[in-house]
Coordinates of N, CA and C and ligand atoms in Angstrom, one line a residue:
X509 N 52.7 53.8 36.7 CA 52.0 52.5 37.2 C 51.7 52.7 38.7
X510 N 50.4 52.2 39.0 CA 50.5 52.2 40.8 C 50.8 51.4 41.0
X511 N 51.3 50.9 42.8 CA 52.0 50.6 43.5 C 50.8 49.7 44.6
X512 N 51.2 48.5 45.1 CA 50.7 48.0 46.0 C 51.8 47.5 46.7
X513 N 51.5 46.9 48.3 CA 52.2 45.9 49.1 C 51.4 44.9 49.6
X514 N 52.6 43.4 49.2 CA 51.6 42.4 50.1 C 52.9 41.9 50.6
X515 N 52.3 40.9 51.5 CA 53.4 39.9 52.7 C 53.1 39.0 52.3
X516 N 54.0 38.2 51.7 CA 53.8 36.8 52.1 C 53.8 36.1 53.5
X517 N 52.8 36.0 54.1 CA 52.8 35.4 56.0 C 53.3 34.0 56.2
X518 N 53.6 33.9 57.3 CA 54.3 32.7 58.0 C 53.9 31.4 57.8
X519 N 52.8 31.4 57.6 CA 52.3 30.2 57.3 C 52.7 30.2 55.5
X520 N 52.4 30.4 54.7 CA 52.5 30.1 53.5 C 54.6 30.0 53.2
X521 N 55.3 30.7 53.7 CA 56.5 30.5 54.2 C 56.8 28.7 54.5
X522 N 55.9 28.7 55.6 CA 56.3 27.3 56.3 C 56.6 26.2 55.4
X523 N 54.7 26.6 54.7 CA 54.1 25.6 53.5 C 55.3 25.3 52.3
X524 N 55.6 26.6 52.0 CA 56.7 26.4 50.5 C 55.8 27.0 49.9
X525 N 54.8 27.7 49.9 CA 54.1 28.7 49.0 C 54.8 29.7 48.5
X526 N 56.1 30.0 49.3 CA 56.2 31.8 48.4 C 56.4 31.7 46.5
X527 N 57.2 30.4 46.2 CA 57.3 30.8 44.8 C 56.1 30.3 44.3
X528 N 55.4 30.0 44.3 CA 53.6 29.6 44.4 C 52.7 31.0 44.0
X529 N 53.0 31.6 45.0 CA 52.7 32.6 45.2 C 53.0 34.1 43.9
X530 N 54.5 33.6 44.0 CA 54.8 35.1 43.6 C 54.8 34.6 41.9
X531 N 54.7 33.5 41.7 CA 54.4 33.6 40.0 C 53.3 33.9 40.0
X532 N 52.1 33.4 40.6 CA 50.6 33.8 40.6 C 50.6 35.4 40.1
X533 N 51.3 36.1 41.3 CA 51.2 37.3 40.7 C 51.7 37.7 40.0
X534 N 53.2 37.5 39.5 CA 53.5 37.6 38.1 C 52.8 37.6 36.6
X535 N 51.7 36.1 37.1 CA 51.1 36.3 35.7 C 49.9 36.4 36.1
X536 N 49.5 37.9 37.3 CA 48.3 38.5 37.0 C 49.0 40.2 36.3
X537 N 50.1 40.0 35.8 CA 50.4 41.5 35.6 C 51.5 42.2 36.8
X538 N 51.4 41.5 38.0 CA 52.3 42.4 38.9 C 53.8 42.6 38.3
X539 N 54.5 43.5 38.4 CA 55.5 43.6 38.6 C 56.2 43.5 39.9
X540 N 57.4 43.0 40.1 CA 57.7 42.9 41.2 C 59.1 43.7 41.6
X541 N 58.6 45.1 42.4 CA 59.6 46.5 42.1 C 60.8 46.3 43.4
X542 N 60.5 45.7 44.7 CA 61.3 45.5 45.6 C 60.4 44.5 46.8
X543 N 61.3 43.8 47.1 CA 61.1 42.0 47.7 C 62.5 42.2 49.1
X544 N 62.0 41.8 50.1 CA 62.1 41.6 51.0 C 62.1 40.2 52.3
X545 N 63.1 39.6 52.5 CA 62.7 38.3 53.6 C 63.4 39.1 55.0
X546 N 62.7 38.5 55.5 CA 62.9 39.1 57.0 C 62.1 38.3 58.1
X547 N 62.0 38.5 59.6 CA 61.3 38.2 59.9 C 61.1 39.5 61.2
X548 N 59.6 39.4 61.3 CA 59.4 41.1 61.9 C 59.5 40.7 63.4
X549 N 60.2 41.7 64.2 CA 60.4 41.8 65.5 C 58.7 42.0 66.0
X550 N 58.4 41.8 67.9 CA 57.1 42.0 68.2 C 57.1 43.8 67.5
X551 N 58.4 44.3 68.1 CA 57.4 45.9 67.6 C 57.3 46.2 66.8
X552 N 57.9 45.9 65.3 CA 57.4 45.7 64.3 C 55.6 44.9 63.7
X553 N 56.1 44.3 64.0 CA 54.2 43.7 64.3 C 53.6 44.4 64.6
X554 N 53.7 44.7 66.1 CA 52.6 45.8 66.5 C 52.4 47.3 66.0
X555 N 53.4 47.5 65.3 CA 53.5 49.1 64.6 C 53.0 48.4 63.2
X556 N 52.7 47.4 62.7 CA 52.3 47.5 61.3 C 51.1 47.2 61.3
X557 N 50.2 46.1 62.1 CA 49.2 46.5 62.2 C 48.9 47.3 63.3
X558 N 48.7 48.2 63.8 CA 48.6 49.5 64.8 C 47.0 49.5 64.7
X559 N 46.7 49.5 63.5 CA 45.0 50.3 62.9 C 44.1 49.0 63.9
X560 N 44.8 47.5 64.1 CA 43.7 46.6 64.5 C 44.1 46.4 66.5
X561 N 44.7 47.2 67.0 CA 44.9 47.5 68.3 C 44.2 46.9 69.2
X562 N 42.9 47.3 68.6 CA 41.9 47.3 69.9 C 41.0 46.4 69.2
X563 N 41.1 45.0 68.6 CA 40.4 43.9 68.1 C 41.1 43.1 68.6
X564 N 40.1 42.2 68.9 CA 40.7 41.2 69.8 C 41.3 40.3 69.2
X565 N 41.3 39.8 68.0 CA 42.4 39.5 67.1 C 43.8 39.4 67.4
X566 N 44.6 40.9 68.3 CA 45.4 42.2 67.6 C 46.3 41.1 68.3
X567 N 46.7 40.6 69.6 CA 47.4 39.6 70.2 C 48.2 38.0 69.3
X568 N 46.6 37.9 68.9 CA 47.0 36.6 68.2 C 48.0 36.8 67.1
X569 N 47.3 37.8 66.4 CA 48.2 38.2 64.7 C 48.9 38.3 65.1
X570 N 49.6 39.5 65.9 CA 51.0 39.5 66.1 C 51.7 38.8 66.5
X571 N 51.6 37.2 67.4 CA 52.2 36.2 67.6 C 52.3 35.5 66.6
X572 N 51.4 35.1 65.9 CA 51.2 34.5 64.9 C 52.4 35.4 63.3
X573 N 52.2 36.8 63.3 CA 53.5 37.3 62.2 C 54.5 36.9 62.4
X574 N 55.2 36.7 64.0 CA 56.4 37.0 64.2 C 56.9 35.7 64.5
X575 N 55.9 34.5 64.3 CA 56.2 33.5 64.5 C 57.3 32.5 63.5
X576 N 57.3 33.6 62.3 CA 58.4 32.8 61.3 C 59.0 33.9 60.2
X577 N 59.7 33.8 59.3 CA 59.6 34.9 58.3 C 58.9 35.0 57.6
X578 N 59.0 36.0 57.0 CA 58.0 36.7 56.2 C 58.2 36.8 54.9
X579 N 58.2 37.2 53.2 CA 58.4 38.5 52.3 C 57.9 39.3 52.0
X580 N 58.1 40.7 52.2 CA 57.8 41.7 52.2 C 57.6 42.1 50.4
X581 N 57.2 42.6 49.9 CA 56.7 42.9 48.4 C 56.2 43.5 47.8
X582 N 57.2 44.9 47.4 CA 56.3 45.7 46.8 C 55.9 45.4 45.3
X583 N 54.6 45.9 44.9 CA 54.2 45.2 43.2 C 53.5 46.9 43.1
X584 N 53.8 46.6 41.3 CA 53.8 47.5 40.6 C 52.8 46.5 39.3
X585 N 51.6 48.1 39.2 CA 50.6 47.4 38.2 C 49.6 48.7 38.0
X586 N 48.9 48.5 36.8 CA 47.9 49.0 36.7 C 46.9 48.4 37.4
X587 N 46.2 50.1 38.2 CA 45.0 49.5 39.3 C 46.3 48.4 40.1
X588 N 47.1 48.6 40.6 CA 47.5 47.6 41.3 C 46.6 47.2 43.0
X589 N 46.1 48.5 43.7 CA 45.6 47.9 44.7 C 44.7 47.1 44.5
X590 N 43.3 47.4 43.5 CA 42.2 46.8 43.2 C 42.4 45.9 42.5
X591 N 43.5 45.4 41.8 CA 43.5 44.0 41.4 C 44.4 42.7 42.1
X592 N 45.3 43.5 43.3 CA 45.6 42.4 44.3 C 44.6 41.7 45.2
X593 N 43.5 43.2 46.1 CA 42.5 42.4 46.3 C 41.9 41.7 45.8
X594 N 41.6 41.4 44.3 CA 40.8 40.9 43.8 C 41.3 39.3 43.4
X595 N 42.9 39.7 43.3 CA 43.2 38.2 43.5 C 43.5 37.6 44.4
X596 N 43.5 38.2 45.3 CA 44.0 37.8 46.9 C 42.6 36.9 47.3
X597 N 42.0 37.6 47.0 CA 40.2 36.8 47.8 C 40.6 37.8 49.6
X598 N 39.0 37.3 49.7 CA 38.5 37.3 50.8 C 39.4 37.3 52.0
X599 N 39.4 38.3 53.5 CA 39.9 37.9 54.3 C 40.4 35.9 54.9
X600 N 39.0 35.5 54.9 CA 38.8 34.3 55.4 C 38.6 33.7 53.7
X601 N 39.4 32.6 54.4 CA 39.7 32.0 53.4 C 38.5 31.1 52.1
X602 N 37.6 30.7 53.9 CA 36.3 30.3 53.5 C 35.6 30.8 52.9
X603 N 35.6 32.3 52.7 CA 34.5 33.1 51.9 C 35.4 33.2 50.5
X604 N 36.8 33.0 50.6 CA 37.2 33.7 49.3 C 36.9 32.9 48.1
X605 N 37.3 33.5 47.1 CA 36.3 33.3 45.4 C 37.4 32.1 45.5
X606 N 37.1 30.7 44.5 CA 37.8 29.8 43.9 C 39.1 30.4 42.9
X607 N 40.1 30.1 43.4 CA 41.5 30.4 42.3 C 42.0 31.7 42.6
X608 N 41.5 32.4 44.4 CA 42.4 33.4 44.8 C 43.3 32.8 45.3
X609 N 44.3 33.6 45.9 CA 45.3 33.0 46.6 C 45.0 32.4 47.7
X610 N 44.7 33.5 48.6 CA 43.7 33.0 50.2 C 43.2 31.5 49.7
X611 N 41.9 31.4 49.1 CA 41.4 29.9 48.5 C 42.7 28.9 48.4
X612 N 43.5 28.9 47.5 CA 44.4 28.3 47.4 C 45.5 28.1 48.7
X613 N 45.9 29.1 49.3 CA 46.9 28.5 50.1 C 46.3 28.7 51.4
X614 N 45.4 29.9 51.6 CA 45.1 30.1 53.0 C 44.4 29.1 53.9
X615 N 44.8 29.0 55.0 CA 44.3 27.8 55.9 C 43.0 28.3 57.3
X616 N 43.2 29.6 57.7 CA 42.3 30.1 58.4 C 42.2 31.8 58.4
X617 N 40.7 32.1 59.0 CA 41.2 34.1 59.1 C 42.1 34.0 59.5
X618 N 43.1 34.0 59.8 CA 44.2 34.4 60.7 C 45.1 34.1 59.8
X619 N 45.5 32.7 59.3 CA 46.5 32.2 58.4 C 46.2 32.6 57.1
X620 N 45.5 33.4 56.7 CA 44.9 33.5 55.5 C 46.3 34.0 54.5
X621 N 47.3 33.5 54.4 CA 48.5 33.2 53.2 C 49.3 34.4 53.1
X622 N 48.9 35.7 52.6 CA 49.1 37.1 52.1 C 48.5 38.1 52.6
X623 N 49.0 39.5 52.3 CA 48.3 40.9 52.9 C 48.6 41.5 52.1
X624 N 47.1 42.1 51.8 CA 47.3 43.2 50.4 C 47.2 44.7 51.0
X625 N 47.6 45.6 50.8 CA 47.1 46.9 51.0 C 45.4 47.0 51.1
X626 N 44.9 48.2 51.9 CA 43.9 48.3 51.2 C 43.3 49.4 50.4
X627 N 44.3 50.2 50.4 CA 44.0 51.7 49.7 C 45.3 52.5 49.0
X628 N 44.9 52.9 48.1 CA 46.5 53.9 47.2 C 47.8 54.5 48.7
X629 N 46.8 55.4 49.4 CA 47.0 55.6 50.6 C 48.0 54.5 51.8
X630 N 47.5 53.4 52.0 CA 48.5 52.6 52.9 C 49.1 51.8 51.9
X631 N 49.3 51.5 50.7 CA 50.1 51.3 50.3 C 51.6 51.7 50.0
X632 N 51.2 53.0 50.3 CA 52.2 53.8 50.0 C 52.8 53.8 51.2
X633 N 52.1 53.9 52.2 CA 53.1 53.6 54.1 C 53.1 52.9 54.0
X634 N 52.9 51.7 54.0 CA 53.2 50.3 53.8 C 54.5 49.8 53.2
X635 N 54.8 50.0 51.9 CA 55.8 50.2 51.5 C 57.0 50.9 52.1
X636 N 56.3 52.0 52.1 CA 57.6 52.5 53.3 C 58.2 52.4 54.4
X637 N 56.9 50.9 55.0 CA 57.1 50.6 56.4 C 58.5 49.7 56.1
X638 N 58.7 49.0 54.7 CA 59.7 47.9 54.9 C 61.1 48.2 53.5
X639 N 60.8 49.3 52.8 CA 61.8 50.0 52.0 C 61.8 51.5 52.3
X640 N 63.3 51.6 51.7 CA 63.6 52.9 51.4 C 62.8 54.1 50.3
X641 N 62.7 55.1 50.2 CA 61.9 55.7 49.0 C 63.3 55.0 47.9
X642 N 64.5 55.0 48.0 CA 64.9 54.6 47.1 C 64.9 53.5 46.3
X643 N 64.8 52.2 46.9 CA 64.3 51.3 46.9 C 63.4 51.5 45.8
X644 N 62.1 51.8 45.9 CA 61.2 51.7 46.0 C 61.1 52.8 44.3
X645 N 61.7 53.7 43.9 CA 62.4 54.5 43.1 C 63.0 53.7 41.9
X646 N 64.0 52.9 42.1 CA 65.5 52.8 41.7 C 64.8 51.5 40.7
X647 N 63.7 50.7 41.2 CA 63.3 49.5 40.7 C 62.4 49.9 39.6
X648 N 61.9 50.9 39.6 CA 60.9 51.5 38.6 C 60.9 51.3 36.9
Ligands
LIG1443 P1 45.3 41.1 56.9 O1 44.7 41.4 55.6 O2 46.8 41.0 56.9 O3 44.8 42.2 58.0 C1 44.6 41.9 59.3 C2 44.9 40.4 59.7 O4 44.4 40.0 60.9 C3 44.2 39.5 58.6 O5 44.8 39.7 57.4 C4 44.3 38.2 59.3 O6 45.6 37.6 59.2 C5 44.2 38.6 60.8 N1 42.8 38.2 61.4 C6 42.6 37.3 62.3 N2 41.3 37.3 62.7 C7 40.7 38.2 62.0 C8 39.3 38.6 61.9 N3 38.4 38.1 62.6 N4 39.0 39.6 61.0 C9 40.0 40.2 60.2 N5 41.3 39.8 60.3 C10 41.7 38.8 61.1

């Protein structure tokens, strides 16, 4: 089965969305291989998005991650990256489809609820940014 990662973000935390949340993806098929709460230090932020550095964004988000806890979540599925996106919706909340998550819980681009991977590729560092390979193994 492949492998995706999403976060549940600070805001949907705040809200009481996470179990909201994580049946959603339950009963899109996800399995749920290893779960994580935490809350990310600044350099953790800054090392996980790294790729958005130099967008002017990159300030806010990272105040905005570390502003509360998080869960970290790896999911296991067929097509798992292409079907989180697809139920996640749209960056902004405003563009995303009716009865994604974003739609449903997300409040702005920035607060937009969740983070999906976007490729087989960062999924796989992704995951490994917040478990062990065993972890990540052991749950299979
Ligand atoms: P995420 O999918 O986790 O990836 C980068 C995050 O940056 C994004 O979700 C939003 O939380 C945040 N963000 C804030 N402003 C923007 C923007 N203009 N475009 C894209 N992402 C943004």
């Amino acid at each position: 089965m492949d492998q995706t990662l999403t976060i549940i973000k600070p805001d949907s935390m705040e809200a009481k969305n996470a179990g909201n949340i994580l049946a959603h993806l339950e009963g899109e098929g996800f399995q749920i291989q290893a779960l994580k709460r935490m809350r990310l230090s600044q350099a953790q932020a800054q090392s996980f998005y790294e790729v958005h550095r130099e967008r002017p964004f990159y300030d806010s988000l990272v105040a905005y991650m570390t502003s509360g806890p998080i869960i970290a979540v790896a999911l296991a599925r067929e097509d798992a990256v292409a079907h989180l996106r697809k139920v996640m919706g749209a960056t902004d909340p405003a563009n995303a489809e009716a009865g994604t998550i974003r739609a449903l819980y997300g409040t702005s681009i920035e607060r937009n609820a969740i983070h999906g991977s976007d490729s087989p590729e960062n999924a796989h560092k992704e995951s490994l940014f917040f478990f062990s390979q065993a972890e990540l193994i052991a749950a299979g």
